[in-house]
Tab-separated table of C-alpha atoms and ligand atoms in Angstrom:
chain	number	residue	atom	x	y	z
A	1	MET	CA	81.169	-60.804	68.839
A	2	THR	CA	79.812	-62.924	71.018
A	3	THR	CA	76.738	-64.519	71.179
A	4	PRO	CA	74.504	-61.801	70.131
A	5	PRO	CA	70.789	-60.869	71.354
A	6	GLY	CA	68.382	-63.495	71.786
A	7	SER	CA	70.343	-65.893	70.003
A	8	THR	CA	69.027	-69.260	69.094
A	9	THR	CA	69.021	-70.936	65.166
A	10	GLN	CA	67.097	-68.011	64.408
A	11	ARG	CA	68.647	-64.780	65.498
A	12	PRO	CA	65.659	-62.228	65.316
A	13	THR	CA	67.220	-59.461	63.071
A	14	LEU	CA	64.634	-56.377	63.935
A	15	MET	CA	63.181	-54.499	67.130
A	16	ARG	CA	60.525	-52.207	67.830
A	17	ALA	CA	62.045	-49.229	68.769
A	18	ALA	CA	60.733	-45.364	69.258
A	19	VAL	CA	61.822	-42.882	66.587
A	20	LEU	CA	61.330	-39.343	66.791
A	21	HIS	CA	60.896	-37.851	63.293
A	22	GLY	CA	59.546	-34.067	64.496
A	23	ALA	CA	58.165	-32.260	66.620
A	24	GLU	CA	55.634	-34.604	68.095
A	25	ASP	CA	55.875	-37.128	65.852
A	26	VAL	CA	57.329	-40.356	67.198
A	27	ARG	CA	56.896	-43.633	65.979
A	28	MET	CA	56.819	-47.619	67.054
A	29	GLU	CA	59.118	-48.998	63.832
A	30	GLU	CA	60.801	-52.038	62.823
A	31	VAL	CA	64.386	-51.040	63.143
A	32	PRO	CA	68.409	-53.386	62.881
A	33	ILE	CA	68.782	-54.806	66.071
A	34	PRO	CA	72.189	-53.100	66.635
A	35	VAL	CA	75.447	-54.701	65.896
A	36	PRO	CA	78.500	-53.859	68.156
A	37	GLY	CA	81.310	-52.343	65.862
A	38	SER	CA	84.807	-51.789	67.167
A	39	GLY	CA	84.598	-51.128	70.959
A	40	GLU	CA	81.213	-50.871	71.435
A	41	VAL	CA	78.357	-52.701	73.156
A	42	VAL	CA	75.073	-53.719	72.471
A	43	ALA	CA	72.804	-54.054	75.616
A	44	ARG	CA	69.396	-55.096	76.076
A	45	VAL	CA	67.328	-52.633	78.098
A	46	ASP	CA	65.741	-53.583	81.020
A	47	VAL	CA	63.945	-50.316	81.943
A	48	ALA	CA	64.385	-46.710	80.995
A	49	SER	CA	62.924	-43.810	82.315
A	50	VAL	CA	61.073	-41.059	80.843
A	51	ASP	CA	61.756	-37.362	81.735
A	52	PHE	CA	60.765	-33.947	80.858
A	53	THR	CA	63.619	-32.956	78.489
A	54	ASP	CA	62.523	-36.140	76.339
A	55	ARG	CA	59.072	-34.674	76.794
A	56	LYS	CA	60.438	-31.440	75.386
A	57	VAL	CA	62.275	-32.738	72.407
A	58	PHE	CA	59.278	-34.124	71.766
A	59	LEU	CA	56.555	-31.120	71.604
A	60	HIS	CA	59.894	-28.926	69.677
A	61	GLY	CA	61.391	-31.886	67.620
A	62	ARG	CA	64.723	-30.339	68.094
A	63	HIS	CA	67.492	-30.471	70.780
A	64	PRO	CA	71.204	-30.518	71.038
A	65	MET	CA	71.676	-34.047	72.478
A	66	ILE	CA	69.626	-35.832	69.699
A	67	LYS	CA	69.708	-36.234	65.749
A	68	ILE	CA	66.176	-36.204	64.002
A	69	PRO	CA	64.905	-38.783	63.112
A	70	GLY	CA	66.253	-40.703	64.866
A	71	LEU	CA	66.414	-43.754	68.396
A	72	PHE	CA	64.845	-41.475	70.987
A	73	GLY	CA	65.175	-41.623	75.078
A	74	HIS	CA	68.210	-41.635	77.096
A	75	GLU	CA	67.908	-43.194	80.367
A	76	TRP	CA	68.500	-46.834	80.526
A	77	VAL	CA	69.953	-49.689	82.749
A	78	GLY	CA	70.081	-52.967	80.697
A	79	THR	CA	71.651	-55.929	80.630
A	80	ILE	CA	75.249	-56.409	77.932
A	81	ALA	CA	74.014	-58.274	74.847
A	82	ALA	CA	76.998	-58.315	72.777
A	83	VAL	CA	80.521	-56.373	72.682
A	84	GLY	CA	82.626	-55.672	69.563
A	85	PRO	CA	85.793	-56.304	68.803
A	86	GLY	CA	88.393	-54.419	70.744
A	87	VAL	CA	86.405	-54.061	73.920
A	88	HIS	CA	88.078	-53.902	77.784
A	89	GLU	CA	87.736	-57.433	78.918
A	90	ARG	CA	86.355	-56.144	81.954
A	91	TRP	CA	82.940	-55.853	79.466
A	92	ARG	CA	81.106	-59.086	79.018
A	93	PRO	CA	77.362	-60.583	78.504
A	94	GLY	CA	75.017	-61.002	81.246
A	95	GLN	CA	76.194	-57.773	82.927
A	96	ARG	CA	74.082	-55.362	84.220
A	97	VAL	CA	75.068	-52.138	83.446
A	98	VAL	CA	73.758	-48.565	83.458
A	99	ALA	CA	75.457	-45.845	81.592
A	100	ALA	CA	75.314	-41.852	80.752
A	101	ASN	CA	73.777	-40.583	77.351
A	102	SER	CA	77.341	-38.732	77.294
A	103	ALA	CA	80.555	-39.101	76.931
A	104	PRO	CA	83.562	-36.294	77.047
A	105	CYS	CA	86.977	-36.348	75.089
A	106	PRO	CA	89.176	-39.213	76.067
A	107	PRO	CA	92.046	-38.920	78.339
A	108	GLU	CA	94.958	-39.252	75.413
A	109	ALA	CA	96.095	-35.892	76.194
A	110	ASP	CA	96.438	-34.938	72.481
A	111	ALA	CA	92.728	-35.710	72.331
A	112	LEU	CA	91.925	-33.313	74.913
A	113	CYS	CA	89.275	-30.167	73.985
A	114	ARG	CA	90.150	-26.879	76.079
A	115	GLN	CA	87.202	-27.521	77.900
A	116	CYS	CA	88.351	-30.863	78.326
A	117	ARG	CA	91.765	-29.266	79.499
A	118	ARG	CA	90.815	-26.859	81.718
A	119	GLY	CA	88.752	-29.477	83.767
A	120	ARG	CA	84.965	-28.818	82.556
A	121	GLN	CA	84.337	-32.036	81.285
A	122	GLY	CA	80.458	-31.169	81.138
A	123	MET	CA	81.201	-28.048	78.930
A	124	CYS	CA	83.307	-30.787	76.309
A	125	GLU	CA	83.628	-29.029	72.812
A	126	ASN	CA	83.527	-32.492	71.943
A	127	ILE	CA	80.428	-33.838	73.584
A	128	GLN	CA	79.214	-37.259	72.179
A	129	TYR	CA	75.812	-37.963	73.061
A	130	ASN	CA	73.814	-41.578	72.577
A	131	ASN	CA	69.896	-42.081	72.396
A	132	GLY	CA	68.273	-45.163	72.052
A	133	ALA	CA	66.765	-46.033	75.387
A	134	PHE	CA	63.118	-46.735	74.023
A	135	ALA	CA	64.011	-49.874	72.270
A	136	PRO	CA	64.878	-53.614	73.745
A	137	TYR	CA	68.217	-52.889	72.470
A	138	ILE	CA	70.856	-50.027	72.808
A	139	LEU	CA	74.016	-49.179	71.007
A	140	VAL	CA	76.815	-48.192	73.454
A	141	PRO	CA	79.312	-46.424	71.375
A	142	SER	CA	83.187	-47.045	72.273
A	143	ARG	CA	83.757	-43.593	73.726
A	144	LEU	CA	80.817	-44.259	75.930
A	145	VAL	CA	81.752	-47.602	76.697
A	146	ARG	CA	85.341	-46.105	77.442
A	147	MET	CA	84.173	-43.097	79.506
A	148	ASN	CA	81.065	-43.914	81.013
A	149	LEU	CA	79.504	-47.308	81.588
A	150	TYR	CA	79.223	-48.797	84.537
A	151	GLU	CA	78.494	-52.134	85.911
A	152	ILE	CA	75.512	-52.696	88.750
A	153	PRO	CA	75.416	-55.548	91.145
A	154	ALA	CA	73.267	-57.797	89.555
A	155	ASN	CA	70.999	-58.397	92.382
A	156	THR	CA	70.421	-54.491	92.635
A	157	PRO	CA	66.608	-54.212	91.083
A	158	PRO	CA	67.429	-52.265	87.707
A	159	GLU	CA	63.928	-49.428	88.684
A	160	ARG	CA	67.035	-48.182	91.409
A	161	VAL	CA	69.902	-47.065	88.926
A	162	VAL	CA	67.689	-45.849	85.912
A	163	LEU	CA	67.541	-42.162	87.363
A	164	THR	CA	71.480	-41.955	87.126
A	165	GLU	CA	71.519	-39.420	84.894
A	166	PRO	CA	69.349	-37.035	86.099
A	167	LEU	CA	71.293	-38.067	89.612
A	168	ALA	CA	74.695	-37.253	87.885
A	169	CYS	CA	73.319	-33.800	87.000
A	170	VAL	CA	72.639	-32.841	90.727
A	171	VAL	CA	75.950	-34.389	92.313
A	172	HIS	CA	76.930	-32.271	89.749
A	173	ALA	CA	75.213	-29.114	90.624
A	174	VAL	CA	75.726	-29.982	94.605
A	175	ARG	CA	78.949	-30.275	94.008
A	176	ARG	CA	79.810	-26.681	92.394
A	177	VAL	CA	77.205	-24.571	94.056
A	178	ALA	CA	78.396	-22.966	96.943
A	179	VAL	CA	76.297	-23.770	100.289
A	180	HIS	CA	76.883	-22.657	103.794
A	181	PRO	CA	75.351	-25.321	106.746
A	182	LEU	CA	73.542	-22.490	107.754
A	183	ASP	CA	71.765	-21.307	104.572
A	184	THR	CA	68.464	-21.214	103.519
A	185	VAL	CA	67.860	-22.528	100.455
A	186	VAL	CA	64.460	-22.165	97.949
A	187	ILE	CA	63.994	-24.941	95.288
A	188	LEU	CA	61.357	-23.965	92.578
A	189	GLY	CA	59.937	-26.827	91.039
A	190	ALA	CA	58.979	-30.345	92.854
A	191	GLY	CA	59.350	-32.491	89.498
A	192	PRO	CA	61.638	-35.405	90.298
A	193	MET	CA	64.520	-33.102	89.605
A	194	GLY	CA	63.205	-30.876	92.460
A	195	LEU	CA	62.828	-33.515	94.745
A	196	LEU	CA	66.503	-35.367	94.202
A	197	TRP	CA	67.999	-31.679	94.835
A	198	VAL	CA	66.032	-31.510	98.191
A	199	ASN	CA	67.644	-35.382	99.290
A	200	ALA	CA	70.847	-34.588	97.787
A	201	LEU	CA	71.192	-31.261	99.970
A	202	ARG	CA	69.658	-32.460	102.953
A	203	ARG	CA	72.529	-35.625	102.938
A	204	ARG	CA	75.102	-33.565	102.142
A	205	TYR	CA	74.563	-30.283	104.920
A	206	GLY	CA	72.718	-31.757	107.681
A	207	PRO	CA	69.912	-30.777	109.779
A	208	ASP	CA	70.573	-26.885	109.769
A	209	LEU	CA	70.568	-26.405	106.068
A	210	THR	CA	66.958	-24.874	106.093
A	211	ILE	CA	65.146	-26.222	102.898
A	212	VAL	CA	62.146	-24.679	101.268
A	213	SER	CA	60.078	-26.183	98.462
A	214	LEU	CA	57.844	-24.090	96.353
A	215	ASP	CA	55.615	-25.755	94.086
A	216	HIS	CA	52.363	-25.779	92.682
A	217	GLU	CA	50.843	-29.519	93.558
A	218	ASP	CA	50.061	-29.964	96.743
A	219	ASP	CA	51.294	-33.924	96.661
A	220	ARG	CA	54.537	-33.129	95.356
A	221	LEU	CA	55.065	-30.484	98.317
A	222	ALA	CA	54.427	-33.908	100.373
A	223	VAL	CA	57.202	-35.481	98.583
A	224	ALA	CA	59.277	-32.844	98.887
A	225	LYS	CA	58.992	-32.535	102.846
A	226	ALA	CA	59.117	-35.990	102.659
A	227	MET	CA	62.479	-36.092	101.066
A	228	GLY	CA	64.186	-33.387	103.130
A	229	ALA	CA	62.383	-30.362	102.937
A	230	GLY	CA	61.418	-28.545	105.971
A	231	TYR	CA	59.279	-26.111	104.537
A	232	GLY	CA	56.632	-27.101	101.436
A	233	LEU	CA	54.861	-24.287	99.868
A	234	ASN	CA	52.425	-23.964	97.311
A	235	SER	CA	53.095	-20.667	95.358
A	236	LYS	CA	50.240	-21.251	92.973
A	237	GLY	CA	48.206	-17.965	92.852
A	238	GLY	CA	49.978	-16.294	95.678
A	239	ASN	CA	53.369	-14.210	96.455
A	240	ALA	CA	56.609	-16.501	96.450
A	241	ARG	CA	58.167	-13.630	98.900
A	242	GLU	CA	55.252	-13.549	100.837
A	243	LEU	CA	54.843	-16.944	101.521
A	244	LEU	CA	58.147	-17.129	102.354
A	245	LYS	CA	58.287	-14.549	104.802
A	246	ALA	CA	55.403	-16.305	106.641
A	247	ALA	CA	57.122	-19.401	106.500
A	248	ILE	CA	60.695	-18.554	107.692
A	249	GLY	CA	60.574	-14.783	108.796
A	250	ARG	CA	62.225	-13.870	105.765
A	251	PRO	CA	61.067	-12.989	102.205
A	252	ASP	CA	64.534	-13.968	100.510
A	253	ALA	CA	67.063	-17.144	100.547
A	254	ASP	CA	70.814	-17.393	100.298
A	255	VAL	CA	70.785	-20.125	97.624
A	256	VAL	CA	67.647	-20.012	94.775
A	257	VAL	CA	67.357	-23.297	92.308
A	258	GLU	CA	65.439	-23.261	89.623
A	259	VAL	CA	64.585	-26.203	88.245
A	260	ILE	CA	61.349	-25.920	85.538
A	261	GLY	CA	63.196	-23.984	83.222
A	262	THR	CA	61.262	-21.036	81.686
A	263	VAL	CA	61.669	-17.813	82.044
A	264	GLU	CA	58.825	-16.574	84.082
A	265	THR	CA	60.445	-19.132	86.875
A	266	HIS	CA	63.734	-18.022	86.251
A	267	ARG	CA	62.192	-14.190	87.152
A	268	GLU	CA	60.286	-15.547	90.159
A	269	ALA	CA	64.057	-17.246	91.196
A	270	LEU	CA	65.868	-13.732	90.921
A	271	GLY	CA	63.245	-12.084	92.846
A	272	LEU	CA	63.596	-14.426	95.399
A	273	VAL	CA	67.460	-14.363	95.753
A	274	GLY	CA	68.550	-12.744	98.712
A	275	ARG	CA	71.657	-10.300	99.768
A	276	GLY	CA	74.940	-12.295	98.944
A	277	GLY	CA	73.134	-14.689	97.363
A	278	THR	CA	72.721	-16.840	94.104
A	279	LEU	CA	70.909	-17.687	91.844
A	280	VAL	CA	70.967	-21.030	89.908
A	281	SER	CA	70.068	-21.708	87.034
A	282	PHE	CA	69.494	-25.777	86.739
A	283	GLY	CA	66.192	-26.012	84.565
A	284	GLY	CA	67.360	-25.594	80.628
A	285	ILE	CA	65.696	-23.067	78.608
A	286	ALA	CA	65.797	-22.998	74.725
A	287	PRO	CA	68.422	-20.128	74.229
A	288	GLY	CA	66.487	-17.207	72.696
A	289	PRO	CA	64.556	-15.641	75.637
A	290	THR	CA	65.692	-12.518	77.443
A	291	LEU	CA	65.600	-11.445	81.157
A	292	PRO	CA	66.455	-8.126	82.343
A	293	VAL	CA	68.499	-7.765	85.158
A	294	ASP	CA	69.312	-4.771	87.832
A	295	PHE	CA	73.100	-4.926	87.552
A	296	GLY	CA	73.069	-1.920	90.315
A	297	ARG	CA	71.597	-4.760	93.151
A	298	LEU	CA	73.609	-7.640	91.135
A	299	HIS	CA	76.633	-5.487	91.775
A	300	TYR	CA	75.848	-4.060	95.187
A	301	GLU	CA	74.301	-7.071	96.899
A	302	GLU	CA	76.321	-9.675	95.293
A	303	ILE	CA	74.159	-11.693	93.687
A	304	SER	CA	75.814	-14.747	91.615
A	305	ILE	CA	73.643	-16.324	88.687
A	306	GLN	CA	74.931	-20.134	88.248
A	307	PRO	CA	73.688	-21.882	85.469
A	308	ILE	CA	74.814	-26.100	85.647
A	309	TYR	CA	74.024	-27.953	82.866
A	310	HIS	CA	74.805	-31.751	82.559
A	311	HIS	CA	77.444	-34.060	84.260
A	312	THR	CA	81.204	-35.429	84.073
A	313	PRO	CA	81.678	-39.135	84.853
A	314	ALA	CA	82.829	-38.749	88.172
A	315	ASP	CA	79.672	-37.497	88.788
A	316	VAL	CA	77.791	-40.156	86.746
A	317	ALA	CA	80.537	-42.242	89.022
A	318	GLU	CA	79.002	-40.848	91.989
A	319	ALA	CA	75.634	-41.061	91.297
A	320	VAL	CA	75.701	-44.938	90.540
A	321	ARG	CA	77.669	-45.237	93.682
A	322	GLN	CA	74.759	-43.640	96.128
A	323	LEU	CA	71.576	-45.460	93.739
A	324	VAL	CA	73.160	-48.801	94.436
A	325	ALA	CA	73.911	-47.827	98.119
A	326	GLY	CA	70.281	-47.159	98.418
A	327	GLU	CA	71.619	-43.759	99.760
A	328	VAL	CA	68.072	-41.778	97.293
A	329	PRO	CA	64.840	-43.106	98.213
A	330	VAL	CA	63.945	-43.794	94.663
A	331	GLU	CA	61.199	-45.280	94.665
A	332	ARG	CA	59.579	-42.109	96.060
A	333	LEU	CA	60.522	-41.277	92.431
A	334	ILE	CA	59.990	-43.746	89.653
A	335	THR	CA	55.423	-43.614	90.051
A	336	ALA	CA	54.473	-45.389	86.486
A	337	ARG	CA	55.576	-48.422	85.012
A	338	LEU	CA	54.460	-48.942	81.739
A	339	PRO	CA	55.448	-51.254	78.579
A	340	LEU	CA	57.246	-49.751	76.064
A	341	SER	CA	54.484	-49.238	73.577
A	342	GLU	CA	53.814	-46.625	75.827
A	343	LEU	CA	55.704	-44.187	75.190
A	344	ARG	CA	53.235	-41.390	73.873
A	345	THR	CA	51.081	-42.253	76.943
A	346	ALA	CA	54.377	-41.558	79.174
A	347	LEU	CA	55.398	-38.754	77.373
A	348	GLN	CA	51.562	-36.915	78.081
A	349	MET	CA	51.285	-38.068	82.139
A	350	ILE	CA	54.573	-36.071	82.162
A	351	GLY	CA	53.384	-32.822	80.218
A	352	ASP	CA	49.849	-33.164	82.478
A	353	ARG	CA	52.068	-33.319	85.916
A	354	ALA	CA	49.837	-36.341	86.399
A	355	THR	CA	52.959	-38.776	87.514
A	356	LEU	CA	56.571	-37.901	88.495
A	357	ARG	CA	58.769	-39.834	86.500
A	358	PRO	CA	57.190	-42.913	84.366
A	359	VAL	CA	59.624	-45.949	83.327
A	360	LEU	CA	59.211	-48.049	79.898
A	361	VAL	CA	59.533	-51.804	79.941
A	362	PRO	CA	60.618	-53.190	76.597
A	363	ASP	CA	57.805	-55.594	75.162
A	364	ARG	CA	59.285	-58.670	74.911
B	401	ZN	ZN1	86.109	-32.618	76.005
């Protein structure tokens, strides 16, 4: 490997990182600074982002993306500190990089799983997740180095690209959901993901698409309108169908995107889908709960339910491109900046809906 992180005559070997031990049990602990093995890269974390999935993982103490106990956090932008043996020569210490939180099968034909072979990398059966963004340094495993690590220009502020992973999920979804430019689309939820949806749809489909943002917080609805929604409706305590009817003259929509991730909001979203329309299930719910569905209505009105999860490397690359180019107003979404040691505060702020997206800066 090349020069290790922070190298002077005395190399630091420990760092204070967030370790998740179980439900509502996250601790800042002294752990070894990772050393890159074959094909691996270690990056200094310049900024990390805390998202609603992190909040869910923290509350429940389990998630398919993360081993517990273990290092925590999956959205980060950093600077390469060290590269292991065998890493491609294009990666060098000092480069600013962003990585996705996962890697599907590598491209060698005999190694591809069935889902990757059929072009569904987001459903990869051997997907490798990576965590450890809430730390001064993060190890990037070799498969992720090959499949989902991106250099960003040195003059790009790290905050501008730290939302690469969430944006990649939206890029992935918008690419797959059939929308007609004259459609009406309802986005149920005006958190950071819902706002990214609004912005992505407006940029892709132009001014004729009717975009309605539904939420319970007026300040979030104001951001939705600034990011491209034609209507921002506060559905707290109200009937969303009646609100829609009053605003746009019809009580339903062609596409309804559920961006919250509860059974109740999925029920509400399904009730807003009109004839020939689609419910996009974008907000994740832990497996278990069920919702009765009227298959007669589904059949005769051709209602589709399209769940969309995760992203592919092509989506991540496109998200990086959009963010570096300044096409997404991320400054409206990143609303708090805290030291890494304030991780619990950031998780609480998300739970209280007190901020849109907090980012963490490691204490040096
Ligand atoms: Zn695969």
